[in-house]
CSV table of C-alpha atoms and ligand atoms in Angstrom, one decimal:
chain,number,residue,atom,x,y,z
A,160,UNK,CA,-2.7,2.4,-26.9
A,161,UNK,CA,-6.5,1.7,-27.4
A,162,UNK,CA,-8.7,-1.0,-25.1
A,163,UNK,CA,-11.6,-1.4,-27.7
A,164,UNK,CA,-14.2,0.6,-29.1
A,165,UNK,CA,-14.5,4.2,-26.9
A,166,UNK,CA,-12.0,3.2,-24.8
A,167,UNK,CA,-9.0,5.2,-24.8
A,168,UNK,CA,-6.7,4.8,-21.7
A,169,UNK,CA,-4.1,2.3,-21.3
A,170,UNK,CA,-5.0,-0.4,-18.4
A,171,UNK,CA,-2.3,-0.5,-15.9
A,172,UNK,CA,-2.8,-3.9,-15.2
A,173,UNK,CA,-1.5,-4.5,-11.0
A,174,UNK,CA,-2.2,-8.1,-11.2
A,175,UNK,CA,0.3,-8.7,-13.4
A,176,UNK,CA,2.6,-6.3,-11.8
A,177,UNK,CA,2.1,-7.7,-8.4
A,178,UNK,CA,3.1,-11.3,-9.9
A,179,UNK,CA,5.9,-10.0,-11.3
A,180,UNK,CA,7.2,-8.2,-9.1
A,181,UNK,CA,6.5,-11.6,-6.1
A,182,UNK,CA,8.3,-13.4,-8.5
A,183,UNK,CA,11.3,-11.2,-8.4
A,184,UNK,CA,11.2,-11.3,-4.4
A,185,UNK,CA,11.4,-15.1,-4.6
A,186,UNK,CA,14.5,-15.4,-6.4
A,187,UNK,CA,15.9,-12.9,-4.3
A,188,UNK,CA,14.7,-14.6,-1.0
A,189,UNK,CA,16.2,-17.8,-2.2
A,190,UNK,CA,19.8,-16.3,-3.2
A,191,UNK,CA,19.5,-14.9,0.2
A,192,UNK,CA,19.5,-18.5,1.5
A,193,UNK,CA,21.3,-20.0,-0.8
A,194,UNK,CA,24.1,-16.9,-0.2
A,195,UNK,CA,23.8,-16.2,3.2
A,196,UNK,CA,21.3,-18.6,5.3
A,197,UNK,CA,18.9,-16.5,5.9
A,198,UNK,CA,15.7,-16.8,5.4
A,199,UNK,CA,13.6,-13.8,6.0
A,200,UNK,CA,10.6,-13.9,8.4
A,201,UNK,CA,7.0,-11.4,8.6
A,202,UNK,CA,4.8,-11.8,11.9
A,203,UNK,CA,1.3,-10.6,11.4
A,204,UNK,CA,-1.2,-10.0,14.2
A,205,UNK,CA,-4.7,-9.8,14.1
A,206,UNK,CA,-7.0,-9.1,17.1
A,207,UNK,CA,-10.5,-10.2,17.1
A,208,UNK,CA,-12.4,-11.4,14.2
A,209,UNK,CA,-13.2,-8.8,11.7
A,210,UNK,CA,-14.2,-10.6,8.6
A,211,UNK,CA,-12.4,-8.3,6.6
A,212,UNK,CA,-9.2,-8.0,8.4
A,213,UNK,CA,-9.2,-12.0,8.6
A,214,UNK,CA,-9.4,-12.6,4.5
A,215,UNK,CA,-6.3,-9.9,4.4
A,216,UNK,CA,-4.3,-11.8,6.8
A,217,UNK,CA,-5.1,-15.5,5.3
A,218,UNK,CA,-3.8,-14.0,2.0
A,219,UNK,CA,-0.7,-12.3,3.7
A,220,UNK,CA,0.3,-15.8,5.5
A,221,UNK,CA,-0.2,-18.0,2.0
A,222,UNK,CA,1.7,-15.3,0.1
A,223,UNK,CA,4.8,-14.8,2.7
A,224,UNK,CA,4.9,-18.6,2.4
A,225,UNK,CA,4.6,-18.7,-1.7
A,226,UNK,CA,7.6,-16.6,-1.9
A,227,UNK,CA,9.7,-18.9,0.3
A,228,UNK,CA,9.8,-16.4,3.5
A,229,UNK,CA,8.3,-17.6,7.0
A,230,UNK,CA,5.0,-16.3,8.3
A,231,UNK,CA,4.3,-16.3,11.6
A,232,UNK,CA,0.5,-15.8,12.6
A,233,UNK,CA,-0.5,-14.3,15.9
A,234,UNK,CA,-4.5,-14.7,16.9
A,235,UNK,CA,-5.7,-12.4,19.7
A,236,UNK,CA,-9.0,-12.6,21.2
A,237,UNK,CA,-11.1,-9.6,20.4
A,238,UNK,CA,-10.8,-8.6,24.5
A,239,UNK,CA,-7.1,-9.0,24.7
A,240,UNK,CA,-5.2,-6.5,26.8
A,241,UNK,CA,-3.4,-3.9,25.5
A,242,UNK,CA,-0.6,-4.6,28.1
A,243,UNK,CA,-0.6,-8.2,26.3
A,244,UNK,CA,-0.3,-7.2,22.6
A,245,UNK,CA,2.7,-4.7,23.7
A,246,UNK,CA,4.0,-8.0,25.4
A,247,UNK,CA,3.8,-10.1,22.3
A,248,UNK,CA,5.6,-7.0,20.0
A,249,UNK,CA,8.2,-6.7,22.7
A,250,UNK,CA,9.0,-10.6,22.3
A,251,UNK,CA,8.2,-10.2,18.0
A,252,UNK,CA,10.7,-6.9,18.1
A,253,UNK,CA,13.7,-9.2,20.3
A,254,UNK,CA,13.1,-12.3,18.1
A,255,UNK,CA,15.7,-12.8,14.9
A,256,UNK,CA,13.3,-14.7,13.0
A,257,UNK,CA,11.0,-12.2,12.2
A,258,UNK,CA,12.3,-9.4,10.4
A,259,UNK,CA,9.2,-7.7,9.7
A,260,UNK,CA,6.0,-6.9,12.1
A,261,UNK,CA,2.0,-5.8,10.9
A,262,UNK,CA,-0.5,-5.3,13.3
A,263,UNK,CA,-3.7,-6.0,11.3
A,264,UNK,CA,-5.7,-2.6,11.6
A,265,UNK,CA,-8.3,-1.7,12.7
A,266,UNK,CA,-7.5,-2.9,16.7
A,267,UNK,CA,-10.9,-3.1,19.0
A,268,UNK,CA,-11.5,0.2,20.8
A,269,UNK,CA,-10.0,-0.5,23.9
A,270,UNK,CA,-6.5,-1.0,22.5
A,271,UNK,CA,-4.5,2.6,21.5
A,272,UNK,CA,-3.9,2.2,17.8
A,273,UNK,CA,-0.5,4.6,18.2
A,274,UNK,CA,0.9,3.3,21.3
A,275,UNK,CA,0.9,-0.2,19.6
A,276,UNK,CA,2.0,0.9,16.6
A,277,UNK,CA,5.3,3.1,17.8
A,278,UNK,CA,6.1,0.0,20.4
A,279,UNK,CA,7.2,-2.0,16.5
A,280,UNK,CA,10.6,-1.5,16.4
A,281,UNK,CA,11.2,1.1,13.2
A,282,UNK,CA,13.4,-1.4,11.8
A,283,UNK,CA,10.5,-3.9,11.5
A,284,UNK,CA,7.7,-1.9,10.8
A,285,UNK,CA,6.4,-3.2,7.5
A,286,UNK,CA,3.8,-0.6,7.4
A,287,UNK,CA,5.6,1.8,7.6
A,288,UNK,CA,3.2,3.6,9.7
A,289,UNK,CA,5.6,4.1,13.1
A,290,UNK,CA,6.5,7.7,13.8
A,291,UNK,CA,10.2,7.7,13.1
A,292,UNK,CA,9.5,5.9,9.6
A,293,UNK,CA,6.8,8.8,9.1
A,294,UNK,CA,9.5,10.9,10.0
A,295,UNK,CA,12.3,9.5,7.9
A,296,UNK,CA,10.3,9.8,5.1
A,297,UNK,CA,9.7,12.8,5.4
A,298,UNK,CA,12.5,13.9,5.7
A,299,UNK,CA,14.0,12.2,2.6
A,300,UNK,CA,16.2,9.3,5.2
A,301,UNK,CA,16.1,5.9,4.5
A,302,UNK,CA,12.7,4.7,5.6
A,303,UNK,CA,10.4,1.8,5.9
A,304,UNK,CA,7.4,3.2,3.4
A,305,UNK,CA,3.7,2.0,3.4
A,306,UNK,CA,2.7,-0.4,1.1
A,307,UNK,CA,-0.5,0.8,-0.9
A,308,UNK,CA,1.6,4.5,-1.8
A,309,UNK,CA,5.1,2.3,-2.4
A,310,UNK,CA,2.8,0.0,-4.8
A,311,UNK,CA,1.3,3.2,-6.5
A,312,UNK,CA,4.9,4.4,-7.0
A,313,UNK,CA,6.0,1.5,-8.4
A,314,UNK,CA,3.2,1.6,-11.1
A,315,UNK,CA,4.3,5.4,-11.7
A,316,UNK,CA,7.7,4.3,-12.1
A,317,UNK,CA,6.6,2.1,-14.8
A,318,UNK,CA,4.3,3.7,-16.7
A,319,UNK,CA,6.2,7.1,-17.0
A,320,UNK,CA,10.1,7.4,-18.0
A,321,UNK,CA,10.5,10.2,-15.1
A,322,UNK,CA,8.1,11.9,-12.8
A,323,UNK,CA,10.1,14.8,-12.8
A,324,UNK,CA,8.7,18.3,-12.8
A,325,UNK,CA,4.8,16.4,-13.3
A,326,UNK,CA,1.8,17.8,-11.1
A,327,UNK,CA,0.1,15.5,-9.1
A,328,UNK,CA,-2.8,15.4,-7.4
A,329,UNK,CA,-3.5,13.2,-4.7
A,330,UNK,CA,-7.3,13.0,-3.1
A,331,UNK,CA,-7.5,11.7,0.0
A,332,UNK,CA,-5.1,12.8,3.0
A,333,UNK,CA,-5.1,9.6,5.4
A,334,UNK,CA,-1.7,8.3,7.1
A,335,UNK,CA,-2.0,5.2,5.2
A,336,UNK,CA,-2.0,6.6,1.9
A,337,UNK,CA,-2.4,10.2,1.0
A,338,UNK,CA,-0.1,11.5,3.4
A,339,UNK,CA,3.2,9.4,2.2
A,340,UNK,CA,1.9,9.0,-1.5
A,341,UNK,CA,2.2,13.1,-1.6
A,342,UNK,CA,5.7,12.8,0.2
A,343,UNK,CA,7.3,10.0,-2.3
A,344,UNK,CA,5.7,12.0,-5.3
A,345,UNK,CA,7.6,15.1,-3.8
A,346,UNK,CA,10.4,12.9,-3.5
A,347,UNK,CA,10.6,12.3,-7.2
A,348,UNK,CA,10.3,15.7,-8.1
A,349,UNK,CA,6.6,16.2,-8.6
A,350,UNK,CA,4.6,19.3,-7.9
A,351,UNK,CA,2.1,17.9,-5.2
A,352,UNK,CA,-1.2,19.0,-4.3
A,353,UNK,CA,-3.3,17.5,-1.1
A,354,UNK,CA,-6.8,17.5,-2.1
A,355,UNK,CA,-10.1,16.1,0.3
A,356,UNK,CA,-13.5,15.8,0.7
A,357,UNK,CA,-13.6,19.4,2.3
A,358,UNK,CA,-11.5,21.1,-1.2
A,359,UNK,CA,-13.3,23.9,-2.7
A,360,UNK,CA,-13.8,23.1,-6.7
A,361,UNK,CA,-12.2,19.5,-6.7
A,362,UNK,CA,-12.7,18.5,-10.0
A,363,UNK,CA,-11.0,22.3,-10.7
A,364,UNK,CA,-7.7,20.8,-9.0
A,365,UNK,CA,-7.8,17.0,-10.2
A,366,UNK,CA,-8.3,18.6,-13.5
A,367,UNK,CA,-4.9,20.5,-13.0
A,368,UNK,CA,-3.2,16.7,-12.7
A,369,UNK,CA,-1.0,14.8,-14.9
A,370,UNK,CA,-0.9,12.3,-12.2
A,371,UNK,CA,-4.3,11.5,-10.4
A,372,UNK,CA,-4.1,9.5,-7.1
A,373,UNK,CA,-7.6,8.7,-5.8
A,374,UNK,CA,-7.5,7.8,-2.0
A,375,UNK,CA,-10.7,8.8,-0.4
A,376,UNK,CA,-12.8,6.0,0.1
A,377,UNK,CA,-16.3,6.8,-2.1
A,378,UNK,CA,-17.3,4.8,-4.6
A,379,UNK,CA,-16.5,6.8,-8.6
A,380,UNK,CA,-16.9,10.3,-7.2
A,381,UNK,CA,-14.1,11.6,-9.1
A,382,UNK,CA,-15.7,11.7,-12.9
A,383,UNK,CA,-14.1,11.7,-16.3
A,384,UNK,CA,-14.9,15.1,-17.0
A,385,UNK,CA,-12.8,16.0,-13.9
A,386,UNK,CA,-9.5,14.1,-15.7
A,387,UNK,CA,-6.9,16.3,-17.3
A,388,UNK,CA,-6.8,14.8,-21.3
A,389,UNK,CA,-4.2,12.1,-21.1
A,390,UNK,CA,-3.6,12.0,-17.5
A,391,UNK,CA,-2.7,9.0,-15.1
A,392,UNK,CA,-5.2,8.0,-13.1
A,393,UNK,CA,-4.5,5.7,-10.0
A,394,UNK,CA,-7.0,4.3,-8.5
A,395,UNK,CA,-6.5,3.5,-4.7
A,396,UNK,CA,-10.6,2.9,-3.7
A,397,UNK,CA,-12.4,-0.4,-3.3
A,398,UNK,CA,-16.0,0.5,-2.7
A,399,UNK,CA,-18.6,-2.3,-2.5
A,400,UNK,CA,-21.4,-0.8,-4.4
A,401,UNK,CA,-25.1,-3.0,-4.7
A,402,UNK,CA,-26.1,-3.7,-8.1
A,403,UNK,CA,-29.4,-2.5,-9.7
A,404,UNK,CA,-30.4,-6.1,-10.4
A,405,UNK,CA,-29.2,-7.6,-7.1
A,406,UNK,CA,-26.0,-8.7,-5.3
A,407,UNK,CA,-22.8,-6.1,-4.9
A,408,UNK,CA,-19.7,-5.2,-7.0
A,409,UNK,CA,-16.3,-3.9,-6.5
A,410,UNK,CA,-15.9,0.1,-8.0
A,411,UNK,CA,-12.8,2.6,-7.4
A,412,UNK,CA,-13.0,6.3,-6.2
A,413,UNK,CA,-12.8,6.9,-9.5
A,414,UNK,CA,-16.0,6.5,-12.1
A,415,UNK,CA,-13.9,3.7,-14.2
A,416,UNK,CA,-16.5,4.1,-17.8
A,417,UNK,CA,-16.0,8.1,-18.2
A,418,UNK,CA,-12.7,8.4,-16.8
A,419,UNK,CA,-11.2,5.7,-19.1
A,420,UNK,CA,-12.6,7.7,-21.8
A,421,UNK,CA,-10.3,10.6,-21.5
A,422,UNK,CA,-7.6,9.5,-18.9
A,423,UNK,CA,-4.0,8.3,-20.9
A,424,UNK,CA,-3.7,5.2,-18.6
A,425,UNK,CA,-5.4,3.9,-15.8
A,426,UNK,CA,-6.1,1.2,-13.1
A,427,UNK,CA,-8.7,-0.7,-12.7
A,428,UNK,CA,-10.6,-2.3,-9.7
A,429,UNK,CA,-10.2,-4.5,-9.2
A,430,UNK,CA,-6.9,-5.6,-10.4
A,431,UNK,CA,-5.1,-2.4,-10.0
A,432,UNK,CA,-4.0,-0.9,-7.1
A,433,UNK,CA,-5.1,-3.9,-4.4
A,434,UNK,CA,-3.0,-6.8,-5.6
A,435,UNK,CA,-0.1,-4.0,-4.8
A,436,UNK,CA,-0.3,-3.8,-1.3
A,437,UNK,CA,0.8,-7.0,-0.7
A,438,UNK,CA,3.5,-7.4,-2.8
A,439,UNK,CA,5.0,-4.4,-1.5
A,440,UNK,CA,4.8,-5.4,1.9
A,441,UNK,CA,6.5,-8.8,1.5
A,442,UNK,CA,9.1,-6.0,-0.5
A,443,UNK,CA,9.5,-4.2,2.6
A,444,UNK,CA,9.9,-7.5,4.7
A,445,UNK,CA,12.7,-8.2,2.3
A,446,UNK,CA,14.1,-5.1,2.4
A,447,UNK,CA,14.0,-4.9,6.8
A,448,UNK,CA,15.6,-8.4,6.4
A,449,UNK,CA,19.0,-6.9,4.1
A,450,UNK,CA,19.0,-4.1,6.6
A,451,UNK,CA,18.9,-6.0,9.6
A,452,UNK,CA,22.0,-8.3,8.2
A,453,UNK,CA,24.1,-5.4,6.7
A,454,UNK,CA,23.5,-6.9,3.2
A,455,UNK,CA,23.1,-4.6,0.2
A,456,UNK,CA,19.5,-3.6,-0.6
A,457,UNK,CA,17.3,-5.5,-2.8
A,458,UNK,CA,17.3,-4.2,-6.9
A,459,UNK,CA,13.9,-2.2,-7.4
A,460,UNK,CA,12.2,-3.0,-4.5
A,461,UNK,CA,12.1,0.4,-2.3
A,462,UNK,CA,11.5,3.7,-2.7
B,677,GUN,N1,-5.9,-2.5,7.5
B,677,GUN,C1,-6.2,-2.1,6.2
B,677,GUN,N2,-5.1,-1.8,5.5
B,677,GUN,C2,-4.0,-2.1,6.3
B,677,GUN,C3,-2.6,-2.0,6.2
B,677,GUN,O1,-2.1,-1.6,5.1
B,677,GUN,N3,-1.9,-2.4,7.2
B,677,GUN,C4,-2.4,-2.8,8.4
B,677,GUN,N4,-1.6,-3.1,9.4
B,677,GUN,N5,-3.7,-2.9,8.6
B,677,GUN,C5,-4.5,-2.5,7.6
């Protein structure tokens, strides 16, 4: 399909996907009341005040509510003990309201990021970032799967009848995203290669991909001549760049102009990738809410 003049790849547009796909997890959150009496719940915890990490949660909170679950907001001083944020998970874990559990992330220094995370019961770890869920998925068990990779999969899904048999490339090797992305790609039958910032020839082994998933935080280093004719580009970065003329704007890992040029569909930022994440976690919290009542689980929401 052609975008305009020069313009060859098809815009996978995540906005719309994302709305879609919060849509569908209303209707199914209010069957679930209107079937069951349940209505399921997502605590979120932020400690300190990050700027960043205060915007994210704000949005979580107004979106949990605009699909008719309950949010639960817990504020932590920046200086809160660690012994008290294992307190308040230990209470969050015991309490059958909340079905799902995020600590926002990044914690302050003082506070062990993987002793907080493993004390989330596995059953309501929304991230999907607690050992035995790492584990699970691993290991092709029924897991609780990160959102940005499950959002990415989704958009796969969509764009391409199977994934069967298809080499992808993923750039970027963090627990948040490159790890699992590689794993659910394996999952559905891809042939998988881990690139990074420390691969000899990159562009030599994204150029080998049908399926390009850019996860490596720096703003359009991967460039259009480094895109395989064709190929599906994912875009996971969102780099604040400054502007030639003043003031700041929002670019991808990937160089969006040159790569659209040759790439057979794509994502843009923003509007591609980030409106994902989200959605997909408000998909897990419905899908740890099924679970935890031996209900069956939701249509097309998990991996
Ligand atoms: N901070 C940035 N991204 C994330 C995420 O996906 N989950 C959590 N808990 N914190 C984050």
């Amino acid at each position: 399909m052609s975008e305009g003049p020069g313009k060859k790849a098809r815009i996978i547009d995540g906005k719309a996907f994302a709305t879609d796909l919060r849509g569908r997890i209303s209707r199914q959150v209010g069957a679930l009341r209107a079937g069951h009496g349940i209505t399921p719940g997502l605590a979120v915890v932020l400690v300190g005040e990050d700027p960043a990490s205060q915007v994210y949660v704000r949005s979580k909170g107004k979106m949990t509510r605009e699909v008719g679950m309950r949010s639960f907001e817990h504020r932590l001083a920046a200086d809160t003990a660690e012994a008290e944020l294992l307190a308040l998970i230990a209470r969050l874990n015991d309490d059958p309201a909340v079905h799902g559990i995020l600590v926002q992330l990044p914690l302050p220094g003082h506070i062990d990021e993987a002793r907080v995370i493993n004390a989330i019961s596995p059953d309501k770890d929304v991230d999907g970032f607690h050992i035995l869920n790492v584990g699970r998925l691993a290991t092709g068990q029924k897991a609780l799967v990160p959102c940005t990779p499950l959002g990415c999969l989704m958009l796969l899904r969509d764009h391409h009848a199977s994934l069967s048999g298809l080499e992808a490339v993923v750039v970027g090797r963090s627990n948040i995203v490159g790890k699992p992305m590689a794993q659910l790609l394996l999952r559905d039958n891809c042939t998988v290669t881990i690139a990074h910032s420390r691969s000899r020839d990159l562009p030599a082994i994204v150029r080998r991909a049908d399926i390009l998933v850019a996860a490596v935080g720096r703003a359009e280093m991967v460039k259009g001549d480094w895109i395989k004719p064709g190929a599906t580009v994912i875009d996971v970065g969102i780099n604040r760049i400054e502007k030639p003329e003043g003031g700041s704007r929002l670019v991808g890992d990937v160089d969006f102009a040159s790569a659209s040029q040759v790439a057979g569909a794509i994502t843009p930022v923003p509007g591609g990738v980030g409106p994902m994440t989200i959605a997909c976690l408000l998909a897990n919290t419905l899908t740890a809410c099924c679970r935890a009542h031996g209900l069956p689980e939701p249509e097309g929401l998990t991996a």
